[in-house]
């Protein structure tokens, strides 16, 4: 079984703080300055995020007929195809609302890491971490655009509901592709432009006001393919897209 310390790239050291490993300096905050981005680093939002904000946000993005939170968890688990003992990374994990489901899926022999740049989100993730579960996730404060892990260190990487808030999302996708092991899988959930307006126009209106980026239909699928991933598949639900892919080959470290 790998431990968090085995997955970190050489030279990446941080400070253990409030139950998570902080790999960003005291003044470093890559979360962005627009309103939606600042909310993620606020004190109040993490308290209501999982039970109120995120379910409502999912409905706004995917409509009343969208999958809902249980459905999204099922889709993530399906796309990641997790097995006992896997190493899993949840990028921009927020309060760990998906991270904990991954820990349950891989069991005590696996390792699950939730990564986020927001101290308040991570503090909430640590509070929500179940005591009795032998597969408790480890949490790390770092930037999605500079993942502190070795190349090919994870069997599965998830990034749900975050790329649209990340300042340089295509760099984050490149980083996600870099840390997936041969045979490993990726699952993304983000926005997608629909309707008559080109993505650039919708984005130019929505992003300055909210911080939420509207992706063109091929932006994420192309970025994954550019990162060397194959079997890139997209499923659109309302104004959201679920995208999955895998790195070719098989993981020599797999049991
Ligand atoms: C809307 S939450 C998503 C949480 C969870 N993945 C979900 O699906 O509900 C977006 C998260 O992205 C994080 N985030 C934004 N920019 C980031 C960056 N550059 N690096 C790491 N995390 C970032 C925010 O702090 C926030 O916790």
PDB file of N, CA, C and O and ligand atoms in Angstrom, residues 30-31 40 49 54 92-94 97-98 115-118 121 142-144 160-162 165-166, ligand 1:
ATOM      1  N   UNK A  30      -3.786  30.482  -4.729  1.00  0.00           N
ATOM      2  CA  UNK A  30      -4.034  30.419  -6.177  1.00  0.00           C
ATOM      3  C   UNK A  30      -5.512  30.367  -6.548  1.00  0.00           C
ATOM      4  O   UNK A  30      -5.834  30.111  -7.713  1.00  0.00           O
ATOM      5  N   UNK A  31      -6.428  30.614  -5.593  1.00  0.00           N
ATOM      6  CA  UNK A  31      -7.847  30.369  -5.899  1.00  0.00           C
ATOM      7  C   UNK A  31      -8.503  31.460  -6.761  1.00  0.00           C
ATOM      8  O   UNK A  31      -9.599  31.252  -7.250  1.00  0.00           O
ATOM      9  N   UNK A  40     -15.030  30.372  -2.225  1.00  0.00           N
ATOM     10  CA  UNK A  40     -14.475  29.050  -1.905  1.00  0.00           C
ATOM     11  C   UNK A  40     -13.465  29.131  -0.760  1.00  0.00           C
ATOM     12  O   UNK A  40     -13.187  28.134  -0.101  1.00  0.00           O
ATOM     13  N   UNK A  49     -21.613  24.157   2.203  1.00  0.00           N
ATOM     14  CA  UNK A  49     -21.318  23.743   0.825  1.00  0.00           C
ATOM     15  C   UNK A  49     -21.939  22.388   0.491  1.00  0.00           C
ATOM     16  O   UNK A  49     -22.685  22.255  -0.490  1.00  0.00           O
ATOM     17  N   UNK A  54     -23.799  22.965  -2.911  1.00  0.00           N
ATOM     18  CA  UNK A  54     -23.414  22.075  -4.020  1.00  0.00           C
ATOM     19  C   UNK A  54     -24.618  21.366  -4.636  1.00  0.00           C
ATOM     20  O   UNK A  54     -24.739  21.330  -5.871  1.00  0.00           O
ATOM     21  N   UNK A  92      -9.064  19.568  -6.202  1.00  0.00           N
ATOM     22  CA  UNK A  92     -10.039  20.589  -5.819  1.00  0.00           C
ATOM     23  C   UNK A  92     -11.205  19.904  -5.097  1.00  0.00           C
ATOM     24  O   UNK A  92     -12.361  20.013  -5.502  1.00  0.00           O
ATOM     25  N   UNK A  93     -10.848  19.229  -4.031  1.00  0.00           N
ATOM     26  CA  UNK A  93     -11.782  18.320  -3.338  1.00  0.00           C
ATOM     27  C   UNK A  93     -12.816  19.042  -2.499  1.00  0.00           C
ATOM     28  O   UNK A  93     -13.756  18.413  -2.017  1.00  0.00           O
ATOM     29  N   UNK A  94     -12.652  20.384  -2.284  1.00  0.00           N
ATOM     30  CA  UNK A  94     -13.600  21.081  -1.418  1.00  0.00           C
ATOM     31  C   UNK A  94     -13.630  20.425  -0.045  1.00  0.00           C
ATOM     32  O   UNK A  94     -12.588  20.035   0.498  1.00  0.00           O
ATOM     33  N   UNK A  97     -16.456  15.980  -0.226  1.00  0.00           N
ATOM     34  CA  UNK A  97     -17.750  15.337  -0.463  1.00  0.00           C
ATOM     35  C   UNK A  97     -17.671  14.155  -1.422  1.00  0.00           C
ATOM     36  O   UNK A  97     -18.486  13.242  -1.326  1.00  0.00           O
ATOM     37  N   UNK A  98     -16.680  14.148  -2.353  1.00  0.00           N
ATOM     38  CA  UNK A  98     -16.460  12.961  -3.188  1.00  0.00           C
ATOM     39  C   UNK A  98     -15.307  12.125  -2.631  1.00  0.00           C
ATOM     40  O   UNK A  98     -15.313  10.901  -2.754  1.00  0.00           O
ATOM     41  N   UNK A 115      -7.017  17.128  -2.549  1.00  0.00           N
ATOM     42  CA  UNK A 115      -6.149  18.309  -2.687  1.00  0.00           C
ATOM     43  C   UNK A 115      -7.016  19.529  -2.950  1.00  0.00           C
ATOM     44  O   UNK A 115      -7.923  19.481  -3.780  1.00  0.00           O
ATOM     45  N   UNK A 116      -6.732  20.610  -2.257  1.00  0.00           N
ATOM     46  CA  UNK A 116      -7.451  21.852  -2.487  1.00  0.00           C
ATOM     47  C   UNK A 116      -6.532  23.002  -2.073  1.00  0.00           C
ATOM     48  O   UNK A 116      -5.574  22.793  -1.330  1.00  0.00           O
ATOM     49  N   UNK A 117      -6.848  24.203  -2.581  1.00  0.00           N
ATOM     50  CA  UNK A 117      -6.024  25.352  -2.216  1.00  0.00           C
ATOM     51  C   UNK A 117      -6.652  26.162  -1.086  1.00  0.00           C
ATOM     52  O   UNK A 117      -6.005  27.058  -0.550  1.00  0.00           O
ATOM     53  N   UNK A 118      -7.901  25.870  -0.740  1.00  0.00           N
ATOM     54  CA  UNK A 118      -8.608  26.671   0.265  1.00  0.00           C
ATOM     55  C   UNK A 118      -8.444  26.072   1.659  1.00  0.00           C
ATOM     56  O   UNK A 118      -8.830  24.924   1.900  1.00  0.00           O
ATOM     57  N   UNK A 121     -11.932  25.200   3.184  1.00  0.00           N
ATOM     58  CA  UNK A 121     -12.516  23.964   2.627  1.00  0.00           C
ATOM     59  C   UNK A 121     -11.818  22.747   3.245  1.00  0.00           C
ATOM     60  O   UNK A 121     -12.462  21.760   3.615  1.00  0.00           O
ATOM     61  N   UNK A 142      -2.509  22.529  -1.849  1.00  0.00           N
ATOM     62  CA  UNK A 142      -1.586  22.762  -2.964  1.00  0.00           C
ATOM     63  C   UNK A 142      -2.416  23.280  -4.127  1.00  0.00           C
ATOM     64  O   UNK A 142      -3.651  23.322  -4.049  1.00  0.00           O
ATOM     65  N   UNK A 143      -1.730  23.679  -5.197  1.00  0.00           N
ATOM     66  CA  UNK A 143      -2.458  24.189  -6.359  1.00  0.00           C
ATOM     67  C   UNK A 143      -2.699  23.085  -7.384  1.00  0.00           C
ATOM     68  O   UNK A 143      -1.800  22.293  -7.681  1.00  0.00           O
ATOM     69  N   UNK A 144      -3.876  23.094  -7.961  1.00  0.00           N
ATOM     70  CA  UNK A 144      -4.225  22.139  -9.017  1.00  0.00           C
ATOM     71  C   UNK A 144      -3.338  22.330 -10.241  1.00  0.00           C
ATOM     72  O   UNK A 144      -3.210  21.426 -11.064  1.00  0.00           O
ATOM     73  N   UNK A 160     -13.998  17.311  -9.974  1.00  0.00           N
ATOM     74  CA  UNK A 160     -15.405  17.630 -10.215  1.00  0.00           C
ATOM     75  C   UNK A 160     -15.698  19.069  -9.761  1.00  0.00           C
ATOM     76  O   UNK A 160     -15.268  19.501  -8.680  1.00  0.00           O
ATOM     77  N   UNK A 161     -16.468  19.767 -10.590  1.00  0.00           N
ATOM     78  CA  UNK A 161     -17.021  21.084 -10.240  1.00  0.00           C
ATOM     79  C   UNK A 161     -15.952  22.083  -9.821  1.00  0.00           C
ATOM     80  O   UNK A 161     -16.188  22.880  -8.911  1.00  0.00           O
ATOM     81  N   UNK A 162     -14.804  22.055 -10.477  1.00  0.00           N
ATOM     82  CA  UNK A 162     -13.740  22.965 -10.060  1.00  0.00           C
ATOM     83  C   UNK A 162     -12.976  23.581 -11.223  1.00  0.00           C
ATOM     84  O   UNK A 162     -12.513  24.716 -11.110  1.00  0.00           O
ATOM     85  N   UNK A 165     -13.526  27.086 -12.059  1.00  0.00           N
ATOM     86  CA  UNK A 165     -13.104  28.129 -11.116  1.00  0.00           C
ATOM     87  C   UNK A 165     -11.586  28.304 -11.083  1.00  0.00           C
ATOM     88  O   UNK A 165     -11.077  29.265 -10.511  1.00  0.00           O
ATOM     89  N   UNK A 166     -10.867  27.361 -11.648  1.00  0.00           N
ATOM     90  CA  UNK A 166      -9.405  27.376 -11.555  1.00  0.00           C
ATOM     91  C   UNK A 166      -8.843  28.357 -12.582  1.00  0.00           C
ATOM     92  O   UNK A 166      -9.277  28.378 -13.734  1.00  0.00           O
TER      93      UNK A 166
HETATM   94  C1  LIG B   1     -16.966  24.094  -6.169  1.00  0.00           C
HETATM   95  S1  LIG B   1     -15.652  23.337  -5.249  1.00  0.00           S
HETATM   96  C2  LIG B   1     -15.657  21.640  -5.793  1.00  0.00           C
HETATM   97  C3  LIG B   1     -15.616  20.657  -4.654  1.00  0.00           C
HETATM   98  C4  LIG B   1     -15.915  19.205  -5.053  1.00  0.00           C
HETATM   99  N1  LIG B   1     -14.936  18.703  -5.982  1.00  0.00           N
HETATM  100  C5  LIG B   1     -17.296  19.062  -5.626  1.00  0.00           C
HETATM  101  O1  LIG B   1     -17.467  18.496  -6.728  1.00  0.00           O
HETATM  102  O2  LIG B   1     -18.261  19.472  -4.987  1.00  0.00           O
HETATM  103  C6  LIG B   1     -14.263  24.013  -6.107  1.00  0.00           C
HETATM  104  C7  LIG B   1     -12.970  23.910  -5.315  1.00  0.00           C
HETATM  105  O3  LIG B   1     -11.875  24.267  -6.160  1.00  0.00           O
HETATM  106  C8  LIG B   1     -10.879  24.811  -5.316  1.00  0.00           C
HETATM  107  N2  LIG B   1      -9.869  25.496  -6.141  1.00  0.00           N
HETATM  108  C9  LIG B   1     -10.027  26.582  -6.927  1.00  0.00           C
HETATM  109  N3  LIG B   1      -8.856  26.911  -7.536  1.00  0.00           N
HETATM  110  C10 LIG B   1      -7.951  25.984  -7.116  1.00  0.00           C
HETATM  111  C11 LIG B   1      -6.572  25.758  -7.406  1.00  0.00           C
HETATM  112  N4  LIG B   1      -5.882  26.543  -8.249  1.00  0.00           N
HETATM  113  N5  LIG B   1      -5.960  24.716  -6.809  1.00  0.00           N
HETATM  114  C12 LIG B   1      -6.640  23.902  -5.959  1.00  0.00           C
HETATM  115  N6  LIG B   1      -7.947  24.075  -5.655  1.00  0.00           N
HETATM  116  C13 LIG B   1      -8.594  25.096  -6.229  1.00  0.00           C
HETATM  117  C14 LIG B   1     -11.660  25.711  -4.380  1.00  0.00           C
HETATM  118  O4  LIG B   1     -10.940  26.031  -3.226  1.00  0.00           O
HETATM  119  C15 LIG B   1     -12.893  24.844  -4.103  1.00  0.00           C
HETATM  120  O5  LIG B   1     -12.758  24.105  -2.935  1.00  0.00           O
END
